PDB file of C-alpha atoms in Angstrom:
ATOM      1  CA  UNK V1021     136.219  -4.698 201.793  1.00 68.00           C
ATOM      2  CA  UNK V1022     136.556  -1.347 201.063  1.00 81.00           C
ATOM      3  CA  UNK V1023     134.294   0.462 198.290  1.00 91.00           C
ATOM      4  CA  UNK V1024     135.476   1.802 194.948  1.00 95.00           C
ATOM      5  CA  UNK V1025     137.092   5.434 195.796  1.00 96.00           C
ATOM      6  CA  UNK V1026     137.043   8.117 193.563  1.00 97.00           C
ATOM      7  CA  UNK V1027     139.285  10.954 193.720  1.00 97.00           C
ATOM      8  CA  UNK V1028     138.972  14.238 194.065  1.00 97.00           C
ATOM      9  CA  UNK V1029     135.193  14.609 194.924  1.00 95.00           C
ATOM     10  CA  UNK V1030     134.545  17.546 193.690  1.00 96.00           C
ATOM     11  CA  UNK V1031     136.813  19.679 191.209  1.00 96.00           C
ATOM     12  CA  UNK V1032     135.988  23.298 189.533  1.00 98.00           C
ATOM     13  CA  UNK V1033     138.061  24.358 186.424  1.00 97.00           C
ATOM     14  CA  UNK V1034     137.785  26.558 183.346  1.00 97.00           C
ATOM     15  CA  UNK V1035     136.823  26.107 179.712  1.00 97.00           C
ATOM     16  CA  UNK V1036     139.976  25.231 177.654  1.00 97.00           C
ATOM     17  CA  UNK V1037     141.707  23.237 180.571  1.00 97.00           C
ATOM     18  CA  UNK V1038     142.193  19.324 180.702  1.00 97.00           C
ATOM     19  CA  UNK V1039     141.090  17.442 183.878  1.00 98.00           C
ATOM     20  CA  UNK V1040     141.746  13.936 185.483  1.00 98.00           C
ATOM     21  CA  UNK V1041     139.657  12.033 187.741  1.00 98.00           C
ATOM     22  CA  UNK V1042     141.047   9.118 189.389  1.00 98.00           C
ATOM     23  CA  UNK V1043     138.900   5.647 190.668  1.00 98.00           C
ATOM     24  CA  UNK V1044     140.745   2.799 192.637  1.00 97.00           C
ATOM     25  CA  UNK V1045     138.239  -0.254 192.300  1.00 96.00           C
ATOM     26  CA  UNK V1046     136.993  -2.678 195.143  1.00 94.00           C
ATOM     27  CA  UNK V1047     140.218  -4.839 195.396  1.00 93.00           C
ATOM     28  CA  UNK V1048     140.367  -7.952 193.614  1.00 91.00           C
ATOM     29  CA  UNK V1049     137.974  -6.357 190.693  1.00 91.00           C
ATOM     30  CA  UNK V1050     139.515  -5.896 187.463  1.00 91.00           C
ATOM     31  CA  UNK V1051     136.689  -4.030 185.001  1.00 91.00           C
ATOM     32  CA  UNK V1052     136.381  -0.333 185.279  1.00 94.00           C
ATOM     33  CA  UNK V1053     133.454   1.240 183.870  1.00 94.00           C
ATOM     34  CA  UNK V1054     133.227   5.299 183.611  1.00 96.00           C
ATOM     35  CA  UNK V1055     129.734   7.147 183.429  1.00 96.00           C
ATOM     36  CA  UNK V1056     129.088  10.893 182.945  1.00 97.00           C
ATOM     37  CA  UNK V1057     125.516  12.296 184.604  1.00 95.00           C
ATOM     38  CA  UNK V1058     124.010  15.505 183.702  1.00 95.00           C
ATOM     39  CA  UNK V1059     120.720  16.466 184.516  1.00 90.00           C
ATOM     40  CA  UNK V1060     119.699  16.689 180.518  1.00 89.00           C
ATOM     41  CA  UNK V1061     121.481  13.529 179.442  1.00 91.00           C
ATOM     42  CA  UNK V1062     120.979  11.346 182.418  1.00 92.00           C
ATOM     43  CA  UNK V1063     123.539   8.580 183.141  1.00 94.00           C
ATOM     44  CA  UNK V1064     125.890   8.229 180.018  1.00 94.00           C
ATOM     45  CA  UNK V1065     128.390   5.022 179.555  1.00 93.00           C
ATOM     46  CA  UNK V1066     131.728   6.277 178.684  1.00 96.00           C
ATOM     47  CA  UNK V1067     133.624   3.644 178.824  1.00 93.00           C
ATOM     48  CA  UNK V1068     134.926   0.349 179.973  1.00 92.00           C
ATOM     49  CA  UNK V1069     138.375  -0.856 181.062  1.00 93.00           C
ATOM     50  CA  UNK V1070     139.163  -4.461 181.626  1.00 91.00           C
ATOM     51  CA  UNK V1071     142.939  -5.637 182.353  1.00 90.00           C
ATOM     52  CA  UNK V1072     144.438  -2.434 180.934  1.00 94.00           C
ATOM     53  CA  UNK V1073     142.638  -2.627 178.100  1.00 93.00           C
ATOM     54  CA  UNK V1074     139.688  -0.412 176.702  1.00 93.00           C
ATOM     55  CA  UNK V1075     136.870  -3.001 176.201  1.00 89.00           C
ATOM     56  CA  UNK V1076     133.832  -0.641 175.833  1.00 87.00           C
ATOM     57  CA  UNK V1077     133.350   2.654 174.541  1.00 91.00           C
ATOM     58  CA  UNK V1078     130.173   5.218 174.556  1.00 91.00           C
ATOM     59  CA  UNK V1079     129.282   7.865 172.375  1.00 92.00           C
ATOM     60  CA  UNK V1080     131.743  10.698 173.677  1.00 96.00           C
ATOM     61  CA  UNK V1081     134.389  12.838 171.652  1.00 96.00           C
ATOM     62  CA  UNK V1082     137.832  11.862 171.360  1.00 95.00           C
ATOM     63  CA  UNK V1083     138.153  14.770 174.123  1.00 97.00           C
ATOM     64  CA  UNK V1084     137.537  12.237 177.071  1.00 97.00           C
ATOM     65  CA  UNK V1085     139.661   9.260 177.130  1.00 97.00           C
ATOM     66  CA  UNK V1086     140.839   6.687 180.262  1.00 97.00           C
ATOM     67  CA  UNK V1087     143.624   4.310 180.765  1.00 97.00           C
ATOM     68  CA  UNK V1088     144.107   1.496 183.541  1.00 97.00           C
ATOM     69  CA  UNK V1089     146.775   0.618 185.538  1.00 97.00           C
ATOM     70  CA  UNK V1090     147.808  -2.963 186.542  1.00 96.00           C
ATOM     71  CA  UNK V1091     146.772  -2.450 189.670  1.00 95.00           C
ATOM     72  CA  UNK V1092     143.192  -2.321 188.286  1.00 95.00           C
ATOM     73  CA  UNK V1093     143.103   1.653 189.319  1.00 97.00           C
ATOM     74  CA  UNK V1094     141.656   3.654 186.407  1.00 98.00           C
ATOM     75  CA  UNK V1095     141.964   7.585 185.380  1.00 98.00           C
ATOM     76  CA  UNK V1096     139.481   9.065 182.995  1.00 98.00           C
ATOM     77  CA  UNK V1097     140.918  12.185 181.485  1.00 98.00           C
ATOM     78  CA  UNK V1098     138.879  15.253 179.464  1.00 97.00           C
ATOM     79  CA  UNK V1099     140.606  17.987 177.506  1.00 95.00           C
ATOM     80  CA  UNK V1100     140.163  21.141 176.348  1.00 96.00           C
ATOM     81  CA  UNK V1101     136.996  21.337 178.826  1.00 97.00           C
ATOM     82  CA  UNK V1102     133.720  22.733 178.042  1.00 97.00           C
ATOM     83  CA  UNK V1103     131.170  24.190 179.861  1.00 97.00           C
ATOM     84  CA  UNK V1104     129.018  21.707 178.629  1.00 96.00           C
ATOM     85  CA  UNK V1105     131.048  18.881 180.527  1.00 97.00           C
ATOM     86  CA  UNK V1106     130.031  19.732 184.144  1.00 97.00           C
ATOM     87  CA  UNK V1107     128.989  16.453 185.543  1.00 97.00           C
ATOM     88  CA  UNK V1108     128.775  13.954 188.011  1.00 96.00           C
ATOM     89  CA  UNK V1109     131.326  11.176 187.030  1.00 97.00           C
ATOM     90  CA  UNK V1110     130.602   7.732 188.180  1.00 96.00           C
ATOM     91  CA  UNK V1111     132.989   5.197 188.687  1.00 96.00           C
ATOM     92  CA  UNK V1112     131.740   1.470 188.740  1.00 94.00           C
ATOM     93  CA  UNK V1113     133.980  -1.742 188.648  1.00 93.00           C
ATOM     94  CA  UNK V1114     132.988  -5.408 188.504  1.00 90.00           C
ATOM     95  CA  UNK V1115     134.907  -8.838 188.906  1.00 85.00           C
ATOM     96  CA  UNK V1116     133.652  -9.439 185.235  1.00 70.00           C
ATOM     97  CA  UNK V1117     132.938 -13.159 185.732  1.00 65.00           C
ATOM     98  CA  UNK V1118     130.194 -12.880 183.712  1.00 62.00           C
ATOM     99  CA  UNK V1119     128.628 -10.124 182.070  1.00 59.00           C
ATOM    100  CA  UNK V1120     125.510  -9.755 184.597  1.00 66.00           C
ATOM    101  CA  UNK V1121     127.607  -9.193 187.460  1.00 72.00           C
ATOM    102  CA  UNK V1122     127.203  -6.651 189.911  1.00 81.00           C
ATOM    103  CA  UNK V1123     128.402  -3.338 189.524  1.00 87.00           C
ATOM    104  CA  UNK V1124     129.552  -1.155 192.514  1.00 90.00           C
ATOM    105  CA  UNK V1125     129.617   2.036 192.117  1.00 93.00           C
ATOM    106  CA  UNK V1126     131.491   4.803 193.725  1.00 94.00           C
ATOM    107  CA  UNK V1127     130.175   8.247 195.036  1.00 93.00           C
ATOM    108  CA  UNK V1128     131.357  10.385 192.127  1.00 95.00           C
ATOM    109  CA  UNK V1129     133.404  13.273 191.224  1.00 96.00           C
ATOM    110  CA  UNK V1130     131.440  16.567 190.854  1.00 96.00           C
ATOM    111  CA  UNK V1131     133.447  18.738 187.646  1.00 98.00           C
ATOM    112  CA  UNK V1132     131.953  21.812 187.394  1.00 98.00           C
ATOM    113  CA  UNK V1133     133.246  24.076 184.447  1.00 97.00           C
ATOM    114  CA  UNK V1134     132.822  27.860 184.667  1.00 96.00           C
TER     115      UNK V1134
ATOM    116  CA  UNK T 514     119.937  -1.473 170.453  1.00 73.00           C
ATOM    117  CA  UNK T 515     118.729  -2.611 174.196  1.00 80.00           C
ATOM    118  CA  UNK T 516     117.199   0.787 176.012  1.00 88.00           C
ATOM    119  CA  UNK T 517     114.981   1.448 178.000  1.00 92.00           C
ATOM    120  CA  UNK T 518     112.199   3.872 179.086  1.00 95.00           C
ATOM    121  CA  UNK T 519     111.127   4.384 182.449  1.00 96.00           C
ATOM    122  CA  UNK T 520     107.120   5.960 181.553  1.00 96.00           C
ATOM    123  CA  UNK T 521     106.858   8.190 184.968  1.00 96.00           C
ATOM    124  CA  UNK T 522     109.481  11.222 185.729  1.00 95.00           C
ATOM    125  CA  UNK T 523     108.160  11.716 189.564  1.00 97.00           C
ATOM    126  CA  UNK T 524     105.867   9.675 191.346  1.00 98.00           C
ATOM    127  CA  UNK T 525     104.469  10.326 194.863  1.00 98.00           C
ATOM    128  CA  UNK T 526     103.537   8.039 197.171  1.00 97.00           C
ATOM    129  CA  UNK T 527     101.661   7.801 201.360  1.00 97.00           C
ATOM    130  CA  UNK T 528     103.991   5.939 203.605  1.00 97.00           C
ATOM    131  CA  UNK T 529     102.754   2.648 203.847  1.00 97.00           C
ATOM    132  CA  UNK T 530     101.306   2.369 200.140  1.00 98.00           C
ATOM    133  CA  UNK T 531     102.412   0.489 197.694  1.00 98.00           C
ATOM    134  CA  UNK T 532     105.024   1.707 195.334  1.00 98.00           C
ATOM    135  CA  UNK T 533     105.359   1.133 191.150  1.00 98.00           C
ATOM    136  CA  UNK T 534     108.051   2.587 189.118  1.00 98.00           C
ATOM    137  CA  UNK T 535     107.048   1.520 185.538  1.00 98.00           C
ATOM    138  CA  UNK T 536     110.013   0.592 183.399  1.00 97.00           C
ATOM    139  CA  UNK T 537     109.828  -0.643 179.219  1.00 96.00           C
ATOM    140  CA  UNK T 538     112.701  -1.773 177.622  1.00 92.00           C
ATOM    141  CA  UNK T 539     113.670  -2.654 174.330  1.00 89.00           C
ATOM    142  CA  UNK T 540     115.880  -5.097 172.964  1.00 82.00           C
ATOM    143  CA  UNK T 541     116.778  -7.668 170.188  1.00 75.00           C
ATOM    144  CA  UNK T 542     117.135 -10.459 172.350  1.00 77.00           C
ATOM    145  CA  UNK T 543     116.810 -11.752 175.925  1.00 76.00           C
ATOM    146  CA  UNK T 544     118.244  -8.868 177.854  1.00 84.00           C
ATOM    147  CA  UNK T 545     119.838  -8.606 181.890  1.00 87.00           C
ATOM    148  CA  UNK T 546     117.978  -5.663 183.277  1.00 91.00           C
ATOM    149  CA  UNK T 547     118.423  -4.005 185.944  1.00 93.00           C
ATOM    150  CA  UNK T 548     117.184  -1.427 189.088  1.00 96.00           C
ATOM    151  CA  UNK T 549     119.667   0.935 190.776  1.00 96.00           C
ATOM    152  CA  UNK T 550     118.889   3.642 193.300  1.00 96.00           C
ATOM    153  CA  UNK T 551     120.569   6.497 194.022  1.00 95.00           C
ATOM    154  CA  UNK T 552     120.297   8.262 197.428  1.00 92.00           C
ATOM    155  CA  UNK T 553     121.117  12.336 197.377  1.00 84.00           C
ATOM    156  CA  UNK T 554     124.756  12.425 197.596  1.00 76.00           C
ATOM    157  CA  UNK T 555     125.295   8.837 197.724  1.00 80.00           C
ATOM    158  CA  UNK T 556     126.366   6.156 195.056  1.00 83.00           C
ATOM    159  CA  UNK T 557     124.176   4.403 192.602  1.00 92.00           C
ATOM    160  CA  UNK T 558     123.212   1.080 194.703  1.00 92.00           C
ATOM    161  CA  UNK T 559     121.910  -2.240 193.006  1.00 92.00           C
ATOM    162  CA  UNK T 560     118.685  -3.236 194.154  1.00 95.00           C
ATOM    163  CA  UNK T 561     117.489  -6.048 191.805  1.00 94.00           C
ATOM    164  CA  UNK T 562     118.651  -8.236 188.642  1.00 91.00           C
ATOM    165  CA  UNK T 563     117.194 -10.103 186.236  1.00 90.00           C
ATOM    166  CA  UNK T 564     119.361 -12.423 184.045  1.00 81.00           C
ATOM    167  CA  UNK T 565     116.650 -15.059 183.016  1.00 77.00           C
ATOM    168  CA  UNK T 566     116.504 -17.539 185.705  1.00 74.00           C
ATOM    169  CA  UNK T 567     113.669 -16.313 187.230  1.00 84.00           C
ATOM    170  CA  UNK T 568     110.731 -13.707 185.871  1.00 89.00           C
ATOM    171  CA  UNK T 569     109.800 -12.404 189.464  1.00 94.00           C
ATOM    172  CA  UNK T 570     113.011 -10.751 191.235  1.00 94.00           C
ATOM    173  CA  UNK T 571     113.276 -10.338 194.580  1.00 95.00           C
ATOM    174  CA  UNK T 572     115.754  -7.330 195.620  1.00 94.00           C
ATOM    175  CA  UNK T 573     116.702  -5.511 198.666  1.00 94.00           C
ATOM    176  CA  UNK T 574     114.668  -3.399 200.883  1.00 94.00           C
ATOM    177  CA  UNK T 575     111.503  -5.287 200.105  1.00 96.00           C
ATOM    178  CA  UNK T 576     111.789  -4.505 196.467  1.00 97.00           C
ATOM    179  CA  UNK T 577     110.941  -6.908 193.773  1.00 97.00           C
ATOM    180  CA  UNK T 578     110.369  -6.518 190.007  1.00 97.00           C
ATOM    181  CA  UNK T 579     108.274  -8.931 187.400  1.00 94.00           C
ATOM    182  CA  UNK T 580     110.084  -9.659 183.866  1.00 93.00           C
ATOM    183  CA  UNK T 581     107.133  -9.974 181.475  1.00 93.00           C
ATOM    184  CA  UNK T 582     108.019 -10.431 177.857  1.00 89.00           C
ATOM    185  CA  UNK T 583     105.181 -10.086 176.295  1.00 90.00           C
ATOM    186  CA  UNK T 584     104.525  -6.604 177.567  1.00 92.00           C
ATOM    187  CA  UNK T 585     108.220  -5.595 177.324  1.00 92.00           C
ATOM    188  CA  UNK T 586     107.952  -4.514 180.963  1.00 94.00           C
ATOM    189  CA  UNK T 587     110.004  -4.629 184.625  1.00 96.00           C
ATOM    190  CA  UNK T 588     108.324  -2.953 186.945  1.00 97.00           C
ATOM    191  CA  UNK T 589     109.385  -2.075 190.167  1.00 98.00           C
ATOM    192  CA  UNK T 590     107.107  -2.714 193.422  1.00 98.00           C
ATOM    193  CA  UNK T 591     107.034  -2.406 196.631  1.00 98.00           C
ATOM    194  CA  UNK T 592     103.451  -3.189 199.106  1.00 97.00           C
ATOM    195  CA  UNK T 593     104.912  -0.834 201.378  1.00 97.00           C
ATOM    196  CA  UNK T 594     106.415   2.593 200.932  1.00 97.00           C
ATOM    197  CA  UNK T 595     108.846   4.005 203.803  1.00 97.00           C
ATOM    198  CA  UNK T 596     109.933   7.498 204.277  1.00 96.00           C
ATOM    199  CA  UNK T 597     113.534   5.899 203.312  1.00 95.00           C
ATOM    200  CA  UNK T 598     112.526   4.838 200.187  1.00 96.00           C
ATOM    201  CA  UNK T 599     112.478   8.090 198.952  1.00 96.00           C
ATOM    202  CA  UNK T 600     115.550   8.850 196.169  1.00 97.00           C
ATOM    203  CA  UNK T 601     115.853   8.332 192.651  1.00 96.00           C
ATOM    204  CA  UNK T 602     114.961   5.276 190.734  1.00 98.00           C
ATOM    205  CA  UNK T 603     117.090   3.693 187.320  1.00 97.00           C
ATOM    206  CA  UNK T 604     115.679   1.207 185.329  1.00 96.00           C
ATOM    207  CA  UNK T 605     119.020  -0.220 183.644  1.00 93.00           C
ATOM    208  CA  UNK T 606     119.622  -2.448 180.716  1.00 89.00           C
ATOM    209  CA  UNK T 607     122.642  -4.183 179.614  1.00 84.00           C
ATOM    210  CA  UNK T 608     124.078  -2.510 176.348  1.00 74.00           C
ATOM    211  CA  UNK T 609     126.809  -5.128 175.797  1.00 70.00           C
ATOM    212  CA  UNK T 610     129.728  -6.407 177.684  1.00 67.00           C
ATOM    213  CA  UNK T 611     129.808  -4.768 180.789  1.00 71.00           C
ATOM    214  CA  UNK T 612     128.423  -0.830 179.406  1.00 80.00           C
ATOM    215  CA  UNK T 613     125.004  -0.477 181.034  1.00 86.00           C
ATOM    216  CA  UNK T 614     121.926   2.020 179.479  1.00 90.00           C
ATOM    217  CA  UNK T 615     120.047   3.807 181.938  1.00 93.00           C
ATOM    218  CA  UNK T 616     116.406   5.171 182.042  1.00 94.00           C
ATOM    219  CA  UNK T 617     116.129   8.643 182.727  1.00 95.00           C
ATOM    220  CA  UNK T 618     115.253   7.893 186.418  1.00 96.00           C
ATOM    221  CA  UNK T 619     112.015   8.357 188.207  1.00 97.00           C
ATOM    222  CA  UNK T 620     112.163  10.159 191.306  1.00 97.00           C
ATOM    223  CA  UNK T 621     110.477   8.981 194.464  1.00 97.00           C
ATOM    224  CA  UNK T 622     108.866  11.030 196.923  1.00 97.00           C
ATOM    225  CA  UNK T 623     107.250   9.413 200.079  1.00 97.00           C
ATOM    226  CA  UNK T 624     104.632  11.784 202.330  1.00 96.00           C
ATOM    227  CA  UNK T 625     104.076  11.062 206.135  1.00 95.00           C
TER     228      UNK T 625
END
């Protein structure tokens, strides 16, 4: 099986633009989780999309927001960007057949914001 | 709210020692706790679970953790440290649903 893909890997834009990161989840996996880690914050939930439909949600500005697809794939988009949003974004998805199952996690997308 | 603290930043070990990555967590009720590791440049990589079934976890790579309630702990050991070993360490906690809190890491470093 192939491992959750996230797309691009790395990404540079400027303060004031909007940015969206894509993740396609192992197949057959319907929850899509989204985490944002900085060196200062650490790993950060954003996030959590289960059939479509936001089930989770961290402690992040209305800036960054997500959406799923039927196909399971999730986007996570951030607007009006900030410097202070340079990150590594983690993509994770589970098959969510009970709460303590495994999440796989994908390599990332590196945003830096200059 | 479940969170938890992992009590060393860096810890240094010999090849061939044993390894502990201290972990405390916190939380109202029985929680599902976790250990990722994260190789440079590589994805965040499950290495152990607890979900109640069993206080002493056995993981991958030799790893194994023991769930002790009355100390609020899950420590991470290993008897043997290899140079391979060497990445970052997350002591995770399930927040609720399927939204996961992690430690702040501790970073391994293994010397020949």
């Amino acid at each position: 099986k192939a491992g959750v893909t996230q797309t691009p890997r790395y990404l540079i834009k400027t303060r004031g633009q909007q940015v969206t990161l894509s993740c396609s989840p192992i197949s057959g996996h319907r929850s899509v989780s989204w985490y944002q880690q900085t060196p200062g914050q650490g790993l950060q939930f954003l996030f959590e999309y289960f059939s479509e439909t936001q089930r989770n949600k961290g402690n992040f500005p209305g800036r960054f927001s997500g959406r799923q697809f039927s196909n399971s794939r999730s986007e996570m988009n951030v607007s009006t960007l900030e410097l202070g949003d340079s990150a590594l974004y983690l993509c994770a998805s589970s098959s969510r057949t009970s709460p303590d199952n495994e999440q796989f996690f994908g390599p990332g997308t590196r945003l830096t914001v200059l | 709210a479940q969170s938890v603290t992992q009590l060393d930043s860096h810890v240094s070990v010999s090849e061939g020692t044993p390894v502990l990555l201290r972990c405390n967590y916190s939380s109202s009720y029985s929680p599902s706790l976790f250990w990722y590791v994260q190789h440079p440049n590589k994805g965040l990589q499950l290495l152990l679970k607890y979900t109640s079934a069993a206080t002493l976890v056995k993981g991958i790579n030799g790893f194994e953790a023991e769930f002790k309630k009355s100390e609020t702990s899950f420590h991470l050991t290993k008897p043997s440290a290899h140079m391979s070993d060497a990445a970052e360490y997350f002591c995770v906690v399930n927040l609720s649903g399927y939204a996961l809190n992690f430690g702040k890491g501790t970073s391994l470093l293994v010397t020949p």
